[in-house]
Amino acid sequence: MLQTKLIKLLRKFDKKEWIQLGHFLESPFFFSGRKEERLIVFYHHLKRFYPHFEHKKLTKERVFAVLFPDKPY
């Protein structure tokens, strides 16, 4: 997970950009639906690992478990 394109991109965000991304994702003007709720959950999960995204708990399996708690990986 640490070498994915998304993580590489998110590492380049400064603190202001990271906060703005959160505001954008939580804005009802842009998103309103079940799929978008998962995106917000994903953002809040990654928020714990910002800005370096280097932790042994940051794995694809754990992220999948957070997004889809009732489905096996």
JSON list of C-alpha atoms in Angstrom, two decimals:
[
{"chain": "A", "resi": 1, "resn": "MET", "atom": "CA", "xyz": [0.00, 0.00, 0.00]},
{"chain": "A", "resi": 2, "resn": "LEU", "atom": "CA", "xyz": [2.88, 2.34, 0.73]},
{"chain": "A", "resi": 3, "resn": "GLN", "atom": "CA", "xyz": [4.03, 2.44, -2.89]},
{"chain": "A", "resi": 4, "resn": "THR", "atom": "CA", "xyz": [0.68, 2.93, -4.62]},
{"chain": "A", "resi": 5, "resn": "LYS", "atom": "CA", "xyz": [0.19, 5.89, -6.92]},
{"chain": "A", "resi": 6, "resn": "LEU", "atom": "CA", "xyz": [-2.46, 7.32, -4.59]},
{"chain": "A", "resi": 7, "resn": "ILE", "atom": "CA", "xyz": [-0.19, 7.27, -1.55]},
{"chain": "A", "resi": 8, "resn": "LYS", "atom": "CA", "xyz": [2.67, 8.79, -3.55]},
{"chain": "A", "resi": 9, "resn": "LEU", "atom": "CA", "xyz": [0.33, 11.59, -4.60]},
{"chain": "A", "resi": 10, "resn": "LEU", "atom": "CA", "xyz": [-1.09, 12.17, -1.11]},
{"chain": "A", "resi": 11, "resn": "ARG", "atom": "CA", "xyz": [2.42, 12.46, 0.35]},
{"chain": "A", "resi": 12, "resn": "LYS", "atom": "CA", "xyz": [2.88, 15.60, -1.76]},
{"chain": "A", "resi": 13, "resn": "PHE", "atom": "CA", "xyz": [-0.10, 17.37, -0.16]},
{"chain": "A", "resi": 14, "resn": "ASP", "atom": "CA", "xyz": [0.79, 20.04, 2.35]},
{"chain": "A", "resi": 15, "resn": "LYS", "atom": "CA", "xyz": [-1.35, 20.43, 5.46]},
{"chain": "A", "resi": 16, "resn": "LYS", "atom": "CA", "xyz": [-3.64, 23.04, 3.88]},
{"chain": "A", "resi": 17, "resn": "GLU", "atom": "CA", "xyz": [-4.27, 20.87, 0.81]},
{"chain": "A", "resi": 18, "resn": "TRP", "atom": "CA", "xyz": [-4.97, 17.84, 3.01]},
{"chain": "A", "resi": 19, "resn": "ILE", "atom": "CA", "xyz": [-7.56, 19.77, 5.03]},
{"chain": "A", "resi": 20, "resn": "GLN", "atom": "CA", "xyz": [-9.14, 21.16, 1.85]},
{"chain": "A", "resi": 21, "resn": "LEU", "atom": "CA", "xyz": [-9.42, 17.63, 0.48]},
{"chain": "A", "resi": 22, "resn": "GLY", "atom": "CA", "xyz": [-11.33, 16.63, 3.61]},
{"chain": "A", "resi": 23, "resn": "HIS", "atom": "CA", "xyz": [-13.68, 19.60, 3.28]},
{"chain": "A", "resi": 24, "resn": "PHE", "atom": "CA", "xyz": [-14.26, 18.78, -0.38]},
{"chain": "A", "resi": 25, "resn": "LEU", "atom": "CA", "xyz": [-15.05, 15.13, 0.37]},
{"chain": "A", "resi": 26, "resn": "GLU", "atom": "CA", "xyz": [-17.48, 16.03, 3.15]},
{"chain": "A", "resi": 27, "resn": "SER", "atom": "CA", "xyz": [-19.25, 18.71, 1.12]},
{"chain": "A", "resi": 28, "resn": "PRO", "atom": "CA", "xyz": [-22.84, 17.70, 0.30]},
{"chain": "A", "resi": 29, "resn": "PHE", "atom": "CA", "xyz": [-22.66, 19.92, -2.79]},
{"chain": "A", "resi": 30, "resn": "PHE", "atom": "CA", "xyz": [-20.27, 17.53, -4.51]},
{"chain": "A", "resi": 31, "resn": "PHE", "atom": "CA", "xyz": [-21.11, 14.18, -2.97]},
{"chain": "A", "resi": 32, "resn": "SER", "atom": "CA", "xyz": [-24.32, 12.65, -1.76]},
{"chain": "A", "resi": 33, "resn": "GLY", "atom": "CA", "xyz": [-24.52, 8.90, -1.75]},
{"chain": "A", "resi": 34, "resn": "ARG", "atom": "CA", "xyz": [-23.38, 5.59, -0.34]},
{"chain": "A", "resi": 35, "resn": "LYS", "atom": "CA", "xyz": [-20.25, 5.26, -2.46]},
{"chain": "A", "resi": 36, "resn": "GLU", "atom": "CA", "xyz": [-19.07, 8.69, -1.41]},
{"chain": "A", "resi": 37, "resn": "GLU", "atom": "CA", "xyz": [-19.50, 7.78, 2.27]},
{"chain": "A", "resi": 38, "resn": "ARG", "atom": "CA", "xyz": [-16.86, 5.10, 1.76]},
{"chain": "A", "resi": 39, "resn": "LEU", "atom": "CA", "xyz": [-14.57, 7.72, 0.29]},
{"chain": "A", "resi": 40, "resn": "ILE", "atom": "CA", "xyz": [-14.99, 9.86, 3.40]},
{"chain": "A", "resi": 41, "resn": "VAL", "atom": "CA", "xyz": [-14.31, 6.85, 5.61]},
{"chain": "A", "resi": 42, "resn": "PHE", "atom": "CA", "xyz": [-11.21, 6.14, 3.52]},
{"chain": "A", "resi": 43, "resn": "TYR", "atom": "CA", "xyz": [-10.04, 9.73, 3.97]},
{"chain": "A", "resi": 44, "resn": "HIS", "atom": "CA", "xyz": [-10.50, 9.60, 7.74]},
{"chain": "A", "resi": 45, "resn": "HIS", "atom": "CA", "xyz": [-8.66, 6.29, 7.91]},
{"chain": "A", "resi": 46, "resn": "LEU", "atom": "CA", "xyz": [-5.72, 7.70, 5.96]},
{"chain": "A", "resi": 47, "resn": "LYS", "atom": "CA", "xyz": [-5.81, 10.87, 8.05]},
{"chain": "A", "resi": 48, "resn": "ARG", "atom": "CA", "xyz": [-4.31, 8.93, 10.97]},
{"chain": "A", "resi": 49, "resn": "PHE", "atom": "CA", "xyz": [-1.22, 8.19, 8.87]},
{"chain": "A", "resi": 50, "resn": "TYR", "atom": "CA", "xyz": [-0.78, 11.63, 7.27]},
{"chain": "A", "resi": 51, "resn": "PRO", "atom": "CA", "xyz": [1.76, 13.02, 6.19]},
{"chain": "A", "resi": 52, "resn": "HIS", "atom": "CA", "xyz": [4.19, 10.13, 5.74]},
{"chain": "A", "resi": 53, "resn": "PHE", "atom": "CA", "xyz": [1.76, 7.21, 5.36]},
{"chain": "A", "resi": 54, "resn": "GLU", "atom": "CA", "xyz": [4.35, 4.86, 6.83]},
{"chain": "A", "resi": 55, "resn": "HIS", "atom": "CA", "xyz": [2.96, 2.50, 9.43]},
{"chain": "A", "resi": 56, "resn": "LYS", "atom": "CA", "xyz": [2.66, -1.25, 9.69]},
{"chain": "A", "resi": 57, "resn": "LYS", "atom": "CA", "xyz": [-1.11, -0.91, 10.14]},
{"chain": "A", "resi": 58, "resn": "LEU", "atom": "CA", "xyz": [-1.48, 0.80, 6.78]},
{"chain": "A", "resi": 59, "resn": "THR", "atom": "CA", "xyz": [-2.04, -2.22, 4.55]},
{"chain": "A", "resi": 60, "resn": "LYS", "atom": "CA", "xyz": [-4.43, -3.01, 1.74]},
{"chain": "A", "resi": 61, "resn": "GLU", "atom": "CA", "xyz": [-6.11, -5.64, 3.88]},
{"chain": "A", "resi": 62, "resn": "ARG", "atom": "CA", "xyz": [-6.83, -3.23, 6.74]},
{"chain": "A", "resi": 63, "resn": "VAL", "atom": "CA", "xyz": [-8.07, -0.51, 4.43]},
{"chain": "A", "resi": 64, "resn": "PHE", "atom": "CA", "xyz": [-10.39, -3.03, 2.76]},
{"chain": "A", "resi": 65, "resn": "ALA", "atom": "CA", "xyz": [-11.65, -4.13, 6.18]},
{"chain": "A", "resi": 66, "resn": "VAL", "atom": "CA", "xyz": [-12.43, -0.51, 7.09]},
{"chain": "A", "resi": 67, "resn": "LEU", "atom": "CA", "xyz": [-14.27, 0.16, 3.83]},
{"chain": "A", "resi": 68, "resn": "PHE", "atom": "CA", "xyz": [-16.07, -3.17, 3.58]},
{"chain": "A", "resi": 69, "resn": "PRO", "atom": "CA", "xyz": [-16.41, -4.54, 7.13]},
{"chain": "A", "resi": 70, "resn": "ASP", "atom": "CA", "xyz": [-18.85, -7.30, 6.20]},
{"chain": "A", "resi": 71, "resn": "LYS", "atom": "CA", "xyz": [-16.86, -8.73, 3.27]},
{"chain": "A", "resi": 72, "resn": "PRO", "atom": "CA", "xyz": [-13.76, -10.93, 3.39]},
{"chain": "A", "resi": 73, "resn": "TYR", "atom": "CA", "xyz": [-10.61, -9.68, 1.66]}
]
